[in-house]
Amino acid sequence: MNIEMPTLPYAANALQPVISEQTIGFHYGKHLQNYVNALASLVKGTEYEGKSVEDIVKTAPDGAIFNNAGQILNHVLYFTQFRASVKDNKPSGKIAKAIDEAFGSFDEFKTQFSQTAATLFGSGWAWLSQTPDGKLVITKEANAENPLRRGNNPLLCIDVWEHAYYLDYQNRRADHINDLWQLINWDEISSRMK
Ligand code: MN
């Protein structure tokens, strides 16, 4: 992944009403653009210039370069994991099998993941990732953290920074999380598995 804006795989209004066009305008158009601009400027003349976003996330010490790289990686994976709303949206194939093996059922996985995202204190992310031995795990990550930093393969995320949902849901974080499940593009999540 280069230090640049990803292309959205859907129209800016395609995720409404769960994620409004206005939220895409600010969250993708302003917040993510600012992280991209900041990192491009911060790496100039450093050992990180020319490196991929993933390499910077894995190797940069805590600080501004890591924070901006982490937020770019997080948001690229976030914005490219959605598609227009699907009723009774469910995974299939290898991701469905891996979820059943790790959590017992898709419903149990959703409950645990939603609970993790709803109870994260402050700003951060809930992640589903794959450990090096292929097991699926749910983690809470503060601020710009990403499971990749600890050697896991990130698959699916929920952004619980308030900028992700406040325009559409105000303080109702749990409702936002519950509604996001209908937007997940499980084919995309499955394609991220190793
Ligand atoms: Mn965000």
PDB file of C-alpha atoms and ligand atoms in Angstrom:
ATOM      1  CA  MET A   1       0.000   0.000   0.000  1.00  0.00           C
ATOM      2  CA  ASN A   2       1.428   3.381  -1.053  1.00  0.00           C
ATOM      3  CA  ILE A   3       0.855   6.623   0.845  1.00  0.00           C
ATOM      4  CA  GLU A   4      -2.164   7.691  -1.181  1.00  0.00           C
ATOM      5  CA  MET A   5      -5.962   7.817  -1.069  1.00  0.00           C
ATOM      6  CA  PRO A   6      -7.722   4.515  -1.853  1.00  0.00           C
ATOM      7  CA  THR A   7     -10.550   4.525  -4.405  1.00  0.00           C
ATOM      8  CA  LEU A   8     -13.920   3.816  -2.794  1.00  0.00           C
ATOM      9  CA  PRO A   9     -15.475   0.660  -4.323  1.00  0.00           C
ATOM     10  CA  TYR A  10     -18.969   2.243  -4.109  1.00  0.00           C
ATOM     11  CA  ALA A  11     -20.667   5.630  -4.594  1.00  0.00           C
ATOM     12  CA  ALA A  12     -20.430   8.142  -1.721  1.00  0.00           C
ATOM     13  CA  ASN A  13     -24.165   7.712  -1.013  1.00  0.00           C
ATOM     14  CA  ALA A  14     -24.243   3.891  -1.395  1.00  0.00           C
ATOM     15  CA  LEU A  15     -24.000   3.107   2.328  1.00  0.00           C
ATOM     16  CA  GLN A  16     -26.891   5.337   3.441  1.00  0.00           C
ATOM     17  CA  PRO A  17     -28.528   5.573   5.888  1.00  0.00           C
ATOM     18  CA  VAL A  18     -25.973   3.704   8.054  1.00  0.00           C
ATOM     19  CA  ILE A  19     -23.055   5.786   6.760  1.00  0.00           C
ATOM     20  CA  SER A  20     -24.346   8.973   5.161  1.00  0.00           C
ATOM     21  CA  GLU A  21     -22.818  10.732   2.169  1.00  0.00           C
ATOM     22  CA  GLN A  22     -21.973  13.563   4.566  1.00  0.00           C
ATOM     23  CA  THR A  23     -20.011  11.194   6.826  1.00  0.00           C
ATOM     24  CA  ILE A  24     -18.138   9.787   3.811  1.00  0.00           C
ATOM     25  CA  GLY A  25     -17.385  13.399   2.838  1.00  0.00           C
ATOM     26  CA  PHE A  26     -15.780  14.170   6.187  1.00  0.00           C
ATOM     27  CA  HIS A  27     -14.423  10.778   7.238  1.00  0.00           C
ATOM     28  CA  TYR A  28     -12.955   9.685   3.887  1.00  0.00           C
ATOM     29  CA  GLY A  29     -12.657  13.097   2.234  1.00  0.00           C
ATOM     30  CA  LYS A  30     -11.173  15.063   5.155  1.00  0.00           C
ATOM     31  CA  HIS A  31      -9.924  12.794   7.975  1.00  0.00           C
ATOM     32  CA  LEU A  32      -8.270  10.153   5.779  1.00  0.00           C
ATOM     33  CA  GLN A  33      -6.987  12.782   3.342  1.00  0.00           C
ATOM     34  CA  ASN A  34      -5.356  14.590   6.271  1.00  0.00           C
ATOM     35  CA  TYR A  35      -3.604  11.401   7.442  1.00  0.00           C
ATOM     36  CA  VAL A  36      -2.324  10.822   3.873  1.00  0.00           C
ATOM     37  CA  ASN A  37      -1.088  14.399   3.534  1.00  0.00           C
ATOM     38  CA  ALA A  38       0.521  14.357   6.985  1.00  0.00           C
ATOM     39  CA  LEU A  39       2.377  11.065   6.471  1.00  0.00           C
ATOM     40  CA  ALA A  40       3.612  12.046   2.989  1.00  0.00           C
ATOM     41  CA  SER A  41       5.098  15.162   4.536  1.00  0.00           C
ATOM     42  CA  LEU A  42       6.467  13.476   7.711  1.00  0.00           C
ATOM     43  CA  VAL A  43       8.427  10.718   5.894  1.00  0.00           C
ATOM     44  CA  LYS A  44      10.304  13.090   3.593  1.00  0.00           C
ATOM     45  CA  GLY A  45      14.042  12.735   4.201  1.00  0.00           C
ATOM     46  CA  THR A  46      13.573   9.925   6.776  1.00  0.00           C
ATOM     47  CA  GLU A  47      14.298   6.198   6.549  1.00  0.00           C
ATOM     48  CA  TYR A  48      10.544   5.682   5.941  1.00  0.00           C
ATOM     49  CA  GLU A  49      10.452   7.616   2.649  1.00  0.00           C
ATOM     50  CA  GLY A  50       9.521   5.212  -0.180  1.00  0.00           C
ATOM     51  CA  LYS A  51       8.359   2.461   2.209  1.00  0.00           C
ATOM     52  CA  SER A  52       4.893   0.908   2.105  1.00  0.00           C
ATOM     53  CA  VAL A  53       2.298   1.903   4.686  1.00  0.00           C
ATOM     54  CA  GLU A  54       2.376  -1.678   6.039  1.00  0.00           C
ATOM     55  CA  ASP A  55       6.165  -1.568   6.511  1.00  0.00           C
ATOM     56  CA  ILE A  56       5.903   1.757   8.346  1.00  0.00           C
ATOM     57  CA  VAL A  57       3.154   0.375  10.624  1.00  0.00           C
ATOM     58  CA  LYS A  58       5.302  -2.672  11.425  1.00  0.00           C
ATOM     59  CA  THR A  59       8.549  -0.811  12.108  1.00  0.00           C
ATOM     60  CA  ALA A  60       8.011   2.846  13.104  1.00  0.00           C
ATOM     61  CA  PRO A  61       8.334   3.715  16.800  1.00  0.00           C
ATOM     62  CA  ASP A  62       5.341   5.212  18.615  1.00  0.00           C
ATOM     63  CA  GLY A  63       4.866   8.794  17.448  1.00  0.00           C
ATOM     64  CA  ALA A  64       3.543  10.909  14.588  1.00  0.00           C
ATOM     65  CA  ILE A  65       4.818   8.756  11.705  1.00  0.00           C
ATOM     66  CA  PHE A  66       3.317   5.606  13.199  1.00  0.00           C
ATOM     67  CA  ASN A  67       0.049   7.334  14.127  1.00  0.00           C
ATOM     68  CA  ASN A  68      -0.567   8.609  10.602  1.00  0.00           C
ATOM     69  CA  ALA A  69       0.541   5.352   8.927  1.00  0.00           C
ATOM     70  CA  GLY A  70      -1.644   3.329  11.297  1.00  0.00           C
ATOM     71  CA  GLN A  71      -4.657   5.495  10.577  1.00  0.00           C
ATOM     72  CA  ILE A  72      -4.100   5.197   6.810  1.00  0.00           C
ATOM     73  CA  LEU A  73      -3.873   1.399   6.986  1.00  0.00           C
ATOM     74  CA  ASN A  74      -6.899   1.225   9.320  1.00  0.00           C
ATOM     75  CA  HIS A  75      -9.056   3.476   7.134  1.00  0.00           C
ATOM     76  CA  VAL A  76      -8.103   1.836   3.825  1.00  0.00           C
ATOM     77  CA  LEU A  77      -9.135  -1.558   5.246  1.00  0.00           C
ATOM     78  CA  TYR A  78     -12.255   0.053   6.770  1.00  0.00           C
ATOM     79  CA  PHE A  79     -13.540   1.885   3.694  1.00  0.00           C
ATOM     80  CA  THR A  80     -12.844  -0.991   1.284  1.00  0.00           C
ATOM     81  CA  GLN A  81     -14.703  -3.576   3.417  1.00  0.00           C
ATOM     82  CA  PHE A  82     -18.214  -2.212   2.725  1.00  0.00           C
ATOM     83  CA  ARG A  83     -20.848  -2.541   0.023  1.00  0.00           C
ATOM     84  CA  ALA A  84     -24.465  -1.413  -0.224  1.00  0.00           C
ATOM     85  CA  SER A  85     -26.763  -2.860   2.439  1.00  0.00           C
ATOM     86  CA  VAL A  86     -27.699  -6.551   2.193  1.00  0.00           C
ATOM     87  CA  LYS A  87     -30.583  -8.030   4.191  1.00  0.00           C
ATOM     88  CA  ASP A  88     -29.514 -10.979   6.417  1.00  0.00           C
ATOM     89  CA  ASN A  89     -25.914 -10.311   5.396  1.00  0.00           C
ATOM     90  CA  LYS A  90     -23.712 -13.319   6.262  1.00  0.00           C
ATOM     91  CA  PRO A  91     -20.275 -14.645   5.376  1.00  0.00           C
ATOM     92  CA  SER A  92     -19.859 -17.770   3.251  1.00  0.00           C
ATOM     93  CA  GLY A  93     -17.010 -20.067   2.209  1.00  0.00           C
ATOM     94  CA  LYS A  94     -13.683 -20.112   4.053  1.00  0.00           C
ATOM     95  CA  ILE A  95     -14.298 -17.024   6.203  1.00  0.00           C
ATOM     96  CA  ALA A  96     -17.626 -18.473   7.405  1.00  0.00           C
ATOM     97  CA  LYS A  97     -15.922 -21.765   8.279  1.00  0.00           C
ATOM     98  CA  ALA A  98     -13.078 -20.004  10.127  1.00  0.00           C
ATOM     99  CA  ILE A  99     -15.568 -17.891  12.114  1.00  0.00           C
ATOM    100  CA  ASP A 100     -17.574 -20.973  13.105  1.00  0.00           C
ATOM    101  CA  GLU A 101     -14.384 -22.754  14.198  1.00  0.00           C
ATOM    102  CA  ALA A 102     -13.154 -19.824  16.286  1.00  0.00           C
ATOM    103  CA  PHE A 103     -16.406 -18.526  17.801  1.00  0.00           C
ATOM    104  CA  GLY A 104     -18.940 -21.358  17.490  1.00  0.00           C
ATOM    105  CA  SER A 105     -21.335 -19.493  15.182  1.00  0.00           C
ATOM    106  CA  PHE A 106     -21.647 -16.286  13.176  1.00  0.00           C
ATOM    107  CA  ASP A 107     -24.185 -14.899  15.662  1.00  0.00           C
ATOM    108  CA  GLU A 108     -21.830 -15.543  18.570  1.00  0.00           C
ATOM    109  CA  PHE A 109     -18.988 -13.871  16.640  1.00  0.00           C
ATOM    110  CA  LYS A 110     -21.151 -10.811  15.914  1.00  0.00           C
ATOM    111  CA  THR A 111     -22.141 -10.562  19.578  1.00  0.00           C
ATOM    112  CA  GLN A 112     -18.524 -10.737  20.773  1.00  0.00           C
ATOM    113  CA  PHE A 113     -17.252  -8.328  18.117  1.00  0.00           C
ATOM    114  CA  SER A 114     -20.056  -5.801  18.711  1.00  0.00           C
ATOM    115  CA  GLN A 115     -19.450  -5.975  22.459  1.00  0.00           C
ATOM    116  CA  THR A 116     -15.722  -5.372  21.940  1.00  0.00           C
ATOM    117  CA  ALA A 117     -16.404  -2.302  19.772  1.00  0.00           C
ATOM    118  CA  ALA A 118     -19.143  -0.935  22.048  1.00  0.00           C
ATOM    119  CA  THR A 119     -17.023  -1.168  25.210  1.00  0.00           C
ATOM    120  CA  LEU A 120     -13.793   0.263  23.825  1.00  0.00           C
ATOM    121  CA  PHE A 121     -13.054   3.294  25.992  1.00  0.00           C
ATOM    122  CA  GLY A 122     -12.219   6.440  24.041  1.00  0.00           C
ATOM    123  CA  SER A 123     -10.953   6.384  20.440  1.00  0.00           C
ATOM    124  CA  GLY A 124      -9.871   3.212  18.697  1.00  0.00           C
ATOM    125  CA  TRP A 125     -10.808   0.176  16.667  1.00  0.00           C
ATOM    126  CA  ALA A 126     -12.229  -3.316  17.089  1.00  0.00           C
ATOM    127  CA  TRP A 127     -10.475  -5.843  14.839  1.00  0.00           C
ATOM    128  CA  LEU A 128     -10.887  -9.362  13.590  1.00  0.00           C
ATOM    129  CA  SER A 129      -7.470 -10.659  12.612  1.00  0.00           C
ATOM    130  CA  GLN A 130      -5.612 -13.873  11.877  1.00  0.00           C
ATOM    131  CA  THR A 131      -2.732 -15.014  14.034  1.00  0.00           C
ATOM    132  CA  PRO A 132       0.363 -16.396  12.249  1.00  0.00           C
ATOM    133  CA  ASP A 133      -1.006 -19.930  12.797  1.00  0.00           C
ATOM    134  CA  GLY A 134      -4.271 -18.962  11.076  1.00  0.00           C
ATOM    135  CA  LYS A 135      -6.563 -18.641  14.105  1.00  0.00           C
ATOM    136  CA  LEU A 136      -9.136 -15.809  14.152  1.00  0.00           C
ATOM    137  CA  VAL A 137      -9.061 -13.406  17.097  1.00  0.00           C
ATOM    138  CA  ILE A 138     -10.963 -10.268  18.118  1.00  0.00           C
ATOM    139  CA  THR A 139      -8.950  -7.428  19.660  1.00  0.00           C
ATOM    140  CA  LYS A 140      -9.442  -3.890  20.893  1.00  0.00           C
ATOM    141  CA  GLU A 141      -6.909  -1.405  19.546  1.00  0.00           C
ATOM    142  CA  ALA A 142      -6.476   2.110  20.926  1.00  0.00           C
ATOM    143  CA  ASN A 143      -6.065   5.166  18.704  1.00  0.00           C
ATOM    144  CA  ALA A 144      -4.137   4.219  15.521  1.00  0.00           C
ATOM    145  CA  GLU A 145      -3.092   0.688  16.539  1.00  0.00           C
ATOM    146  CA  ASN A 146      -3.466  -2.204  14.098  1.00  0.00           C
ATOM    147  CA  PRO A 147      -3.039  -5.985  14.672  1.00  0.00           C
ATOM    148  CA  LEU A 148      -0.331  -5.982  11.978  1.00  0.00           C
ATOM    149  CA  ARG A 149       1.986  -4.311  14.460  1.00  0.00           C
ATOM    150  CA  ARG A 150       1.971  -7.537  16.505  1.00  0.00           C
ATOM    151  CA  GLY A 151       2.284  -9.875  13.548  1.00  0.00           C
ATOM    152  CA  ASN A 152      -1.424 -10.609  12.959  1.00  0.00           C
ATOM    153  CA  ASN A 153      -3.185 -10.274   9.597  1.00  0.00           C
ATOM    154  CA  PRO A 154      -6.012  -7.686   9.862  1.00  0.00           C
ATOM    155  CA  LEU A 155      -9.300  -8.750   8.244  1.00  0.00           C
ATOM    156  CA  LEU A 156     -12.263  -6.684   9.464  1.00  0.00           C
ATOM    157  CA  CYS A 157     -12.588  -3.547  11.578  1.00  0.00           C
ATOM    158  CA  ILE A 158     -15.011  -1.162  13.191  1.00  0.00           C
ATOM    159  CA  ASP A 159     -13.864   2.408  13.709  1.00  0.00           C
ATOM    160  CA  VAL A 160     -15.201   3.721  17.025  1.00  0.00           C
ATOM    161  CA  TRP A 161     -13.576   7.130  16.886  1.00  0.00           C
ATOM    162  CA  GLU A 162     -16.561   9.455  17.263  1.00  0.00           C
ATOM    163  CA  HIS A 163     -15.927  10.973  13.799  1.00  0.00           C
ATOM    164  CA  ALA A 164     -16.992   7.614  12.302  1.00  0.00           C
ATOM    165  CA  TYR A 165     -20.577   7.770  13.550  1.00  0.00           C
ATOM    166  CA  TYR A 166     -21.402  11.037  15.310  1.00  0.00           C
ATOM    167  CA  LEU A 167     -23.042  12.823  12.350  1.00  0.00           C
ATOM    168  CA  ASP A 168     -25.389   9.856  11.783  1.00  0.00           C
ATOM    169  CA  TYR A 169     -25.852   8.315  15.248  1.00  0.00           C
ATOM    170  CA  GLN A 170     -24.619  10.970  17.714  1.00  0.00           C
ATOM    171  CA  ASN A 171     -23.930   9.148  21.023  1.00  0.00           C
ATOM    172  CA  ARG A 172     -25.638   5.880  19.946  1.00  0.00           C
ATOM    173  CA  ARG A 173     -22.445   3.938  19.253  1.00  0.00           C
ATOM    174  CA  ALA A 174     -24.015   0.522  19.902  1.00  0.00           C
ATOM    175  CA  ASP A 175     -26.805   1.177  17.356  1.00  0.00           C
ATOM    176  CA  HIS A 176     -24.255   2.218  14.751  1.00  0.00           C
ATOM    177  CA  ILE A 177     -22.241  -0.963  15.337  1.00  0.00           C
ATOM    178  CA  ASN A 178     -25.362  -3.108  15.104  1.00  0.00           C
ATOM    179  CA  ASP A 179     -26.357  -1.522  11.758  1.00  0.00           C
ATOM    180  CA  LEU A 180     -22.859  -1.808  10.245  1.00  0.00           C
ATOM    181  CA  TRP A 181     -23.200  -5.597   9.886  1.00  0.00           C
ATOM    182  CA  GLN A 182     -25.528  -5.171   6.893  1.00  0.00           C
ATOM    183  CA  LEU A 183     -22.753  -3.329   4.974  1.00  0.00           C
ATOM    184  CA  ILE A 184     -19.877  -5.809   5.332  1.00  0.00           C
ATOM    185  CA  ASN A 185     -18.609  -7.197   2.029  1.00  0.00           C
ATOM    186  CA  TRP A 186     -17.714 -10.707   3.169  1.00  0.00           C
ATOM    187  CA  ASP A 187     -16.106 -11.597  -0.180  1.00  0.00           C
ATOM    188  CA  GLU A 188     -13.616  -8.798   0.469  1.00  0.00           C
ATOM    189  CA  ILE A 189     -12.966 -10.006   4.052  1.00  0.00           C
ATOM    190  CA  SER A 190     -12.471 -13.569   2.783  1.00  0.00           C
ATOM    191  CA  SER A 191      -9.968 -12.338   0.167  1.00  0.00           C
ATOM    192  CA  ARG A 192      -7.832 -10.846   2.967  1.00  0.00           C
ATOM    193  CA  MET A 193      -7.307 -14.255   4.611  1.00  0.00           C
ATOM    194  CA  LYS A 194      -3.932 -15.981   4.367  1.00  0.00           C
TER     195      LYS A 194
HETATM  196 MN    MN B   1     -11.872   7.120  11.385  1.00  0.00          MN
END
